[in-house]
PDB file of C-alpha atoms and ligand atoms in Angstrom:
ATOM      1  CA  UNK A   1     -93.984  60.590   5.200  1.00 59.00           C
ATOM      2  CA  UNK A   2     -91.397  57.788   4.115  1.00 75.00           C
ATOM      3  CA  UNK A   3     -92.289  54.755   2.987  1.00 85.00           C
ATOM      4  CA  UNK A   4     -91.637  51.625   5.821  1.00 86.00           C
ATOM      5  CA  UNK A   5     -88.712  50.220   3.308  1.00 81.00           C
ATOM      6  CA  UNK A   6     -86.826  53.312   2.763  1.00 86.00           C
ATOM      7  CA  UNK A   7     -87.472  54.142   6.419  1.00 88.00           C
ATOM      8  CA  UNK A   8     -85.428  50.463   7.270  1.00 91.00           C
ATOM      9  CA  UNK A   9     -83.488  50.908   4.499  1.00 92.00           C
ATOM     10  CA  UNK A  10     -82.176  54.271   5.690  1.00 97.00           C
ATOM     11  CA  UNK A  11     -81.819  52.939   9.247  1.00 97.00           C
ATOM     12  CA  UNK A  12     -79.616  50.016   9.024  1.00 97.00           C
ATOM     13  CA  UNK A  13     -77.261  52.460   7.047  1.00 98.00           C
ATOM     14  CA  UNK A  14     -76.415  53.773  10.280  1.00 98.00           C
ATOM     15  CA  UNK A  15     -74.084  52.984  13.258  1.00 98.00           C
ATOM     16  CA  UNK A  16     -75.223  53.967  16.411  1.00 97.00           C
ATOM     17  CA  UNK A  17     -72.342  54.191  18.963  1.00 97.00           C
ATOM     18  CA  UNK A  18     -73.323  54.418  22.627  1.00 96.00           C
ATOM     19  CA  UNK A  19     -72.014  56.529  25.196  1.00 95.00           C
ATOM     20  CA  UNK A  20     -69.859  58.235  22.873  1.00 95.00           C
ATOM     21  CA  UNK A  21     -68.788  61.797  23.070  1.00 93.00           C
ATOM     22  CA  UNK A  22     -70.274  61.607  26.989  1.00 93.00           C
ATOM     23  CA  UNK A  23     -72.204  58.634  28.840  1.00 94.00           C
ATOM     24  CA  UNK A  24     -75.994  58.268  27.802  1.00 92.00           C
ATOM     25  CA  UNK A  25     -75.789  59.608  24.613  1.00 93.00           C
ATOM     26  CA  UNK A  26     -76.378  57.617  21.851  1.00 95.00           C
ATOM     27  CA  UNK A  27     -74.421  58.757  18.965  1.00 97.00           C
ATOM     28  CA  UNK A  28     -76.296  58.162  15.087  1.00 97.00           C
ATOM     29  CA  UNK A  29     -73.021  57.771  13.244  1.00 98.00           C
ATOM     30  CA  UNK A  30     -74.048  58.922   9.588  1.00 98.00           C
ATOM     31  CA  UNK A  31     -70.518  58.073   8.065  1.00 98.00           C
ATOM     32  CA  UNK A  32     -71.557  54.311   7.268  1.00 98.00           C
ATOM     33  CA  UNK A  33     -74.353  56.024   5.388  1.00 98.00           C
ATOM     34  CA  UNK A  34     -72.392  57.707   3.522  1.00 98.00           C
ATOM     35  CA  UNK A  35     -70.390  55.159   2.371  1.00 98.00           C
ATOM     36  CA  UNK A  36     -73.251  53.229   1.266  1.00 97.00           C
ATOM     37  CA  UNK A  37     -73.811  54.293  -2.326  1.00 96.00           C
ATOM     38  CA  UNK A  38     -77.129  53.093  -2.539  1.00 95.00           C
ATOM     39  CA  UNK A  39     -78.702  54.587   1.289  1.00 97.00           C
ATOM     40  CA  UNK A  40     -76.698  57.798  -0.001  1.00 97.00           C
ATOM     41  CA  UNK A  41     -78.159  58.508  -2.971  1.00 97.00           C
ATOM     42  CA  UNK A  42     -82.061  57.786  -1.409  1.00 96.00           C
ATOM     43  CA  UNK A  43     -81.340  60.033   1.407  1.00 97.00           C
ATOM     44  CA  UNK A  44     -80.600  62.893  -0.842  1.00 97.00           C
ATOM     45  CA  UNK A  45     -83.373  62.041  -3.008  1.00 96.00           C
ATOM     46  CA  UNK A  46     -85.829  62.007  -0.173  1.00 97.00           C
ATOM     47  CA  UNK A  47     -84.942  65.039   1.854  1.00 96.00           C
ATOM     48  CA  UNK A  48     -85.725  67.150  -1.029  1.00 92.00           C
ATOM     49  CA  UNK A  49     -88.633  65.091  -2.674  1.00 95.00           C
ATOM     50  CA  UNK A  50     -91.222  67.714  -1.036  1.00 95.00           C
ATOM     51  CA  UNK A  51     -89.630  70.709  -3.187  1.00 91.00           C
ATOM     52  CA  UNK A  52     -88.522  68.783  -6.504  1.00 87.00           C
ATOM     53  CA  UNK A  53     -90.138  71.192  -8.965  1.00 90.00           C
ATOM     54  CA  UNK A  54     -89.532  74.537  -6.851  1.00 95.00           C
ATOM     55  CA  UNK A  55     -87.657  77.110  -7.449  1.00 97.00           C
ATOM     56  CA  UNK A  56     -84.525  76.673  -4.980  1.00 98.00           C
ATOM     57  CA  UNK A  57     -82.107  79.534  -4.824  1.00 98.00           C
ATOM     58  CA  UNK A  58     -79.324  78.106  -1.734  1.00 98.00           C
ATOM     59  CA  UNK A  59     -79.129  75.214  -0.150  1.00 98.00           C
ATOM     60  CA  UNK A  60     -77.239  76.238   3.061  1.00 98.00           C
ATOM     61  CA  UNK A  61     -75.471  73.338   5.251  1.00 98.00           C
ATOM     62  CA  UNK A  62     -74.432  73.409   8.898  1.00 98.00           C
ATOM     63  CA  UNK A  63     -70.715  72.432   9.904  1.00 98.00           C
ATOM     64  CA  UNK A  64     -69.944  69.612   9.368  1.00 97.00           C
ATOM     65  CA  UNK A  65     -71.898  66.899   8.467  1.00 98.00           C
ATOM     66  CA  UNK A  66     -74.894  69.449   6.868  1.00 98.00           C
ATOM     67  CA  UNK A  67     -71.700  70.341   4.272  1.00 98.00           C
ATOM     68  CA  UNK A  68     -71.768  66.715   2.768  1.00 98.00           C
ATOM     69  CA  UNK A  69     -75.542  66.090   2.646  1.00 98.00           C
ATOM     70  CA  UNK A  70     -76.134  69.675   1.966  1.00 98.00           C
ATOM     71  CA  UNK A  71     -73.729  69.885  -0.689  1.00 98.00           C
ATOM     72  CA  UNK A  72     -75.366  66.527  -2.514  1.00 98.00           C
ATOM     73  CA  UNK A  73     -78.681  68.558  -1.816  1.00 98.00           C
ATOM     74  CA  UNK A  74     -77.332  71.879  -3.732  1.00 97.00           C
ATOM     75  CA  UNK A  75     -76.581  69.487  -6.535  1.00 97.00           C
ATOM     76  CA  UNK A  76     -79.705  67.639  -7.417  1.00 95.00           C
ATOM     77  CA  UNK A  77     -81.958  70.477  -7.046  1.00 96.00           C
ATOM     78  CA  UNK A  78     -79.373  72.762  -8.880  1.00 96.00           C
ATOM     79  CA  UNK A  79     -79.100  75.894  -6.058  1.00 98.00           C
ATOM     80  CA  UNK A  80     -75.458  77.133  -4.373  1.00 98.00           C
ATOM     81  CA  UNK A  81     -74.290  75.936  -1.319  1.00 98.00           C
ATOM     82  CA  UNK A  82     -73.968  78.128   1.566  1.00 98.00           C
ATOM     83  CA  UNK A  83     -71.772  76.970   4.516  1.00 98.00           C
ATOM     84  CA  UNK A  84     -73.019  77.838   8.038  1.00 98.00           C
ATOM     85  CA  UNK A  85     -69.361  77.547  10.065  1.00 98.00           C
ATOM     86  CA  UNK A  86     -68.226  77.993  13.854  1.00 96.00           C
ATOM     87  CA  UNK A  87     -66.838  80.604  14.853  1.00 97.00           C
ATOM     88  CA  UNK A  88     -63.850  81.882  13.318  1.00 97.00           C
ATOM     89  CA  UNK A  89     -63.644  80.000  10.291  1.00 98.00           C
ATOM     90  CA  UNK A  90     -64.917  82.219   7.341  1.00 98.00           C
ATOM     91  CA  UNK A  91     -62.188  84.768   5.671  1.00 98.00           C
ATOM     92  CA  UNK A  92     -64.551  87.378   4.455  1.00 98.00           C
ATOM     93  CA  UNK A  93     -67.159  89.711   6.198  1.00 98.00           C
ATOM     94  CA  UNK A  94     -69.848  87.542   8.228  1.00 98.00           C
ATOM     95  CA  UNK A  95     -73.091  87.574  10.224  1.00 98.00           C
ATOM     96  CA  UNK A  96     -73.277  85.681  13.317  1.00 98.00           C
ATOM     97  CA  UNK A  97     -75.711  84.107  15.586  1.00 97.00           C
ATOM     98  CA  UNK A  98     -75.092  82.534  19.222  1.00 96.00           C
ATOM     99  CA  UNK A  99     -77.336  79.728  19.399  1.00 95.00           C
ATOM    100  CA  UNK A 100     -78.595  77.284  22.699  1.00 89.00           C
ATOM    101  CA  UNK A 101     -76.695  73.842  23.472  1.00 86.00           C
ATOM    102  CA  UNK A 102     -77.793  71.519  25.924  1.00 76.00           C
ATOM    103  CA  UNK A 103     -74.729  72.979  28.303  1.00 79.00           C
ATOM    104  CA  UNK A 104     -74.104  76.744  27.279  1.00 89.00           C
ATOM    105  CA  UNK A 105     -74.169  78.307  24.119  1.00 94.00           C
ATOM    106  CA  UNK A 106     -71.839  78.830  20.998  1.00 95.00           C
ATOM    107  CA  UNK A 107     -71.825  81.156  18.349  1.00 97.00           C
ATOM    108  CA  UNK A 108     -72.086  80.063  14.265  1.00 98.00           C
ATOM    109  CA  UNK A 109     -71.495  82.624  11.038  1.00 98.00           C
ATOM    110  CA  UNK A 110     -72.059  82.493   7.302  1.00 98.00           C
ATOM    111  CA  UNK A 111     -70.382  85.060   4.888  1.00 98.00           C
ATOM    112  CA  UNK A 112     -72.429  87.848   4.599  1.00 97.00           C
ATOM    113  CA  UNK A 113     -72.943  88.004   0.643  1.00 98.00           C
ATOM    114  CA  UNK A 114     -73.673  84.547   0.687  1.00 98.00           C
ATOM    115  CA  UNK A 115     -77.513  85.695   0.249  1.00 98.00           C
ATOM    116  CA  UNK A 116     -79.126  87.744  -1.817  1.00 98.00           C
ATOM    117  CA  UNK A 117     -82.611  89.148   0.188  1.00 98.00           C
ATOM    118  CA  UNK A 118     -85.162  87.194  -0.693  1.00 98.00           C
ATOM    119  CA  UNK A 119     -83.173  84.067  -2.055  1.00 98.00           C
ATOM    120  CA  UNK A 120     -85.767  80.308  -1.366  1.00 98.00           C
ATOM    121  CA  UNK A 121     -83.204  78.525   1.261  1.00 98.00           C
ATOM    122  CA  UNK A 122     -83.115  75.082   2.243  1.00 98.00           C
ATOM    123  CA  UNK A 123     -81.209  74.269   5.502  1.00 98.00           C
ATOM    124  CA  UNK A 124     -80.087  70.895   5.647  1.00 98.00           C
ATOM    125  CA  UNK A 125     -78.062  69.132   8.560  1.00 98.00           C
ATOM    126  CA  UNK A 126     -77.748  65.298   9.555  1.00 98.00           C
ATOM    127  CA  UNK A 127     -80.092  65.480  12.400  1.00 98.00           C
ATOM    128  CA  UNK A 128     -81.944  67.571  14.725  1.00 98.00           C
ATOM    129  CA  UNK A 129     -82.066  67.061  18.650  1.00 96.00           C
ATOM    130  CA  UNK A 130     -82.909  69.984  20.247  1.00 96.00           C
ATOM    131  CA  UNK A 131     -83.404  72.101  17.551  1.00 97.00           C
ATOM    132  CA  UNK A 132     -81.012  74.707  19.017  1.00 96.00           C
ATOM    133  CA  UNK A 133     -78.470  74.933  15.856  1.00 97.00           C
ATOM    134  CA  UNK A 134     -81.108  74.575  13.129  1.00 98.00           C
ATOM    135  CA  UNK A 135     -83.006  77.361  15.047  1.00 97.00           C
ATOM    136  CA  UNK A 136     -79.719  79.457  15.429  1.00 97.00           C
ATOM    137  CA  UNK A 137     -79.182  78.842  11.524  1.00 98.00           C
ATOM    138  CA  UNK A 138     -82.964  80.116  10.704  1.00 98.00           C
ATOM    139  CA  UNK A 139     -82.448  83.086  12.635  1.00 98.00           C
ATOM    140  CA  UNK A 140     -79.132  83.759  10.723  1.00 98.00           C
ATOM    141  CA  UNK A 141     -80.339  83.151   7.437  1.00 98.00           C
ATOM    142  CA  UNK A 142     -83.431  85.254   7.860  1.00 98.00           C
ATOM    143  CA  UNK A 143     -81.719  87.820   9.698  1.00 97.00           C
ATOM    144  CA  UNK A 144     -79.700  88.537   5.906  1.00 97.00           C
ATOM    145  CA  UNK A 145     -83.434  88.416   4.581  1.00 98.00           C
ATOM    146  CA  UNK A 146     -83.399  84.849   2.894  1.00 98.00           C
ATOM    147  CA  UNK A 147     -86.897  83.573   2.779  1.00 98.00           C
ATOM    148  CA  UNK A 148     -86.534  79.504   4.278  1.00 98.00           C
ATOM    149  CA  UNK A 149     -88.036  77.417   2.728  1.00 98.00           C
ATOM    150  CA  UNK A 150     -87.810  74.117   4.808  1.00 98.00           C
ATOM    151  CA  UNK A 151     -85.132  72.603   7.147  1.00 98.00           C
ATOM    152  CA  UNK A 152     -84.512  69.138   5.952  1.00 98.00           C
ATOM    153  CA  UNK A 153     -82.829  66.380   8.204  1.00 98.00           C
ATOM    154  CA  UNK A 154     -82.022  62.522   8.166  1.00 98.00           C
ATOM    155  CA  UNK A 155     -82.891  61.922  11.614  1.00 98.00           C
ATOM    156  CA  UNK A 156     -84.770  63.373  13.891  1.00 98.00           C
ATOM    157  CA  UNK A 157     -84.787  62.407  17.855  1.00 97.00           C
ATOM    158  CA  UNK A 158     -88.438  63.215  18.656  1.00 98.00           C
ATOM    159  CA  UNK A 159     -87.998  63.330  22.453  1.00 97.00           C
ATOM    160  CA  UNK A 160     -85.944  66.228  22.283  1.00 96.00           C
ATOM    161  CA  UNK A 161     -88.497  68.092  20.157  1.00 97.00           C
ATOM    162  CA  UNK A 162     -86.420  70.236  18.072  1.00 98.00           C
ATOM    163  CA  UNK A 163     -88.861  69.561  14.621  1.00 98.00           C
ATOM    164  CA  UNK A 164     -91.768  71.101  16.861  1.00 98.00           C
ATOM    165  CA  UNK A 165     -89.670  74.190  17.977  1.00 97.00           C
ATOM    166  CA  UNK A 166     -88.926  74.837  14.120  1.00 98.00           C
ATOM    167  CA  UNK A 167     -92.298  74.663  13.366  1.00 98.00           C
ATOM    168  CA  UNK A 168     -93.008  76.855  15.932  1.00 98.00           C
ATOM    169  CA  UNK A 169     -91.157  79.660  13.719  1.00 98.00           C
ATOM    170  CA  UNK A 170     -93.118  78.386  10.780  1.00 98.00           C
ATOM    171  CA  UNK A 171     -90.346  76.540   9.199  1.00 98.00           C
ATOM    172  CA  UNK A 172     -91.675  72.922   7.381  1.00 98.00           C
ATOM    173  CA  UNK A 173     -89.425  70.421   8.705  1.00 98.00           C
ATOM    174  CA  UNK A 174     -88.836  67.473   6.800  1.00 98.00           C
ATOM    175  CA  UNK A 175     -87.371  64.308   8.433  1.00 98.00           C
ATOM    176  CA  UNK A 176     -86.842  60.689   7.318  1.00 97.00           C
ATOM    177  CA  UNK A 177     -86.132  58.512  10.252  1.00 97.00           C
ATOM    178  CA  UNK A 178     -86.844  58.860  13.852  1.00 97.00           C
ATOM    179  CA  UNK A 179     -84.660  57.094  16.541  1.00 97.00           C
ATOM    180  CA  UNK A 180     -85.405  56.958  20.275  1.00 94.00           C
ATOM    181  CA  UNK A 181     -84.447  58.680  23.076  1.00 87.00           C
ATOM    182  CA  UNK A 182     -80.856  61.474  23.102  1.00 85.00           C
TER     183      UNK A 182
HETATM  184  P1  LIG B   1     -79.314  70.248  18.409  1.00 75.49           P
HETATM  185  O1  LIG B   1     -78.846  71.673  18.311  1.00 75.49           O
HETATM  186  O2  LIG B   1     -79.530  69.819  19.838  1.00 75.49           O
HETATM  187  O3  LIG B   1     -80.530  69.980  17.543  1.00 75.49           O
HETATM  188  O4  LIG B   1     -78.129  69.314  17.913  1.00 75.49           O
HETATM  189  C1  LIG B   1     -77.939  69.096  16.554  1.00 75.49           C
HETATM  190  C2  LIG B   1     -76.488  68.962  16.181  1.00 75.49           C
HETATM  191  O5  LIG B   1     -75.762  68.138  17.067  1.00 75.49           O
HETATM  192  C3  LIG B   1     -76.375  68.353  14.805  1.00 75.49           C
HETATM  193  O6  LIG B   1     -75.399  69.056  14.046  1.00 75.49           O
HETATM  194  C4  LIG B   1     -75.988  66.919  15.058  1.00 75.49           C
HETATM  195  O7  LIG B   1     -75.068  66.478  14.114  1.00 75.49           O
HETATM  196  C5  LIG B   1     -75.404  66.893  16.473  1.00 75.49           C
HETATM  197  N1  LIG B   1     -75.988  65.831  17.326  1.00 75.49           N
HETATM  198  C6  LIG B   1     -76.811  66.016  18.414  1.00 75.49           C
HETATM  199  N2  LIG B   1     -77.159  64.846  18.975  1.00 75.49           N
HETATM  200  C7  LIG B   1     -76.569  63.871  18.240  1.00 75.49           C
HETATM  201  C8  LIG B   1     -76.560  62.424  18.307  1.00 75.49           C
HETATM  202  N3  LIG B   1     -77.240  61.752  19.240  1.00 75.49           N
HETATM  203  N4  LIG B   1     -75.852  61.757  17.357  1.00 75.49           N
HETATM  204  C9  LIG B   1     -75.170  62.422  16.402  1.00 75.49           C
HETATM  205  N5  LIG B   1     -75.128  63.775  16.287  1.00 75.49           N
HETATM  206  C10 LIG B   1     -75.817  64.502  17.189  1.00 75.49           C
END
């Protein structure tokens, strides 16, 4: 758990634009969080908090937003970074992984010597709806053999229940604000 002032804290660091990409969803834009020095550093500090001490091999980060919290993450608990990508985008030999969206599905990859079997993995991303890419990113990431250690999140929209369905696959999830509805 959070405490109540780093909870509010946390939350009026970010914008939340409605209807935006498609009517009725409620967009959590992170970027004024970002910029916020202060709400920045805490949320790095406070995804991790659980693990401070532990031996942490990778941090890995889902495109794009997971890259910039991730890669703060990899920092302060001194692991690499491994980038989780669309499609397409990485130049050496991957792994891939189709994973669920609301409408359809959609396929992510990570390089394939980006873990070493049995590497301690953090995934990290700004939040978690369905659960659909994080789950899609555990898959991947054990499927190369890496032993994950949590999945680590900002915000969490508990309606949607994506937190249970990584538990489900006995992954700790670790979340630091919860907003309403999609
Ligand atoms: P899901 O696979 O349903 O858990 O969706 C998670 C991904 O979609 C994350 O990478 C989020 O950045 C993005 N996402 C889903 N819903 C929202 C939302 N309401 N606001 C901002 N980003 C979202």
């Amino acid at each position: 758990m959070t405490s109540p002032v780093l909870e509010n804290d946390l939350r009026a660091a970010i914008r939340t634009i409605p209807d935006y990409p498609k009517p009725g969803i409620m967009f959590r834009d992170i970027t004024t969080l970002l910029g916020n020095p202060r709400a920045f550093r805490r949320a790095v500090d406070e995804l991790v908090q659980p693990w401070a001490g532990s031996k942490i091999d990778k941090v890995a980060g889902i495109e794009a937003r997971g890259f910039i919290i991730g890669g703060a993450v990899a920092h302060q608990v001194s692991a690499g970074f491994v980038p989780i990508r669309k499609k397409g985008k990485l130049p050496h030999q991957t792994v891939s992984m189709t994973y669920l969206l609301e409408y359809g599905s959609d396929e992510m990859e990570m390089h394939v010597d980006a873990i070493n079997k049995g590497d301690r993995v953090i995934l990290v991303d700004d939040l978690i709806a369905t659960g659909g890419t994080a789950e899609g990113a555990v898959k991947l990431l054990r499927q190369v053999g890496a032993e994950v250690l949590a999945a680590c999140f900002i915000i969490d929209l508990p309606e949607l229940r994506g937190a249970e369905k990584l538990r489900k696959l006995d992954v700790p999830v670790r979340t630091l604000i919860a907003f309403e509805g999609h």
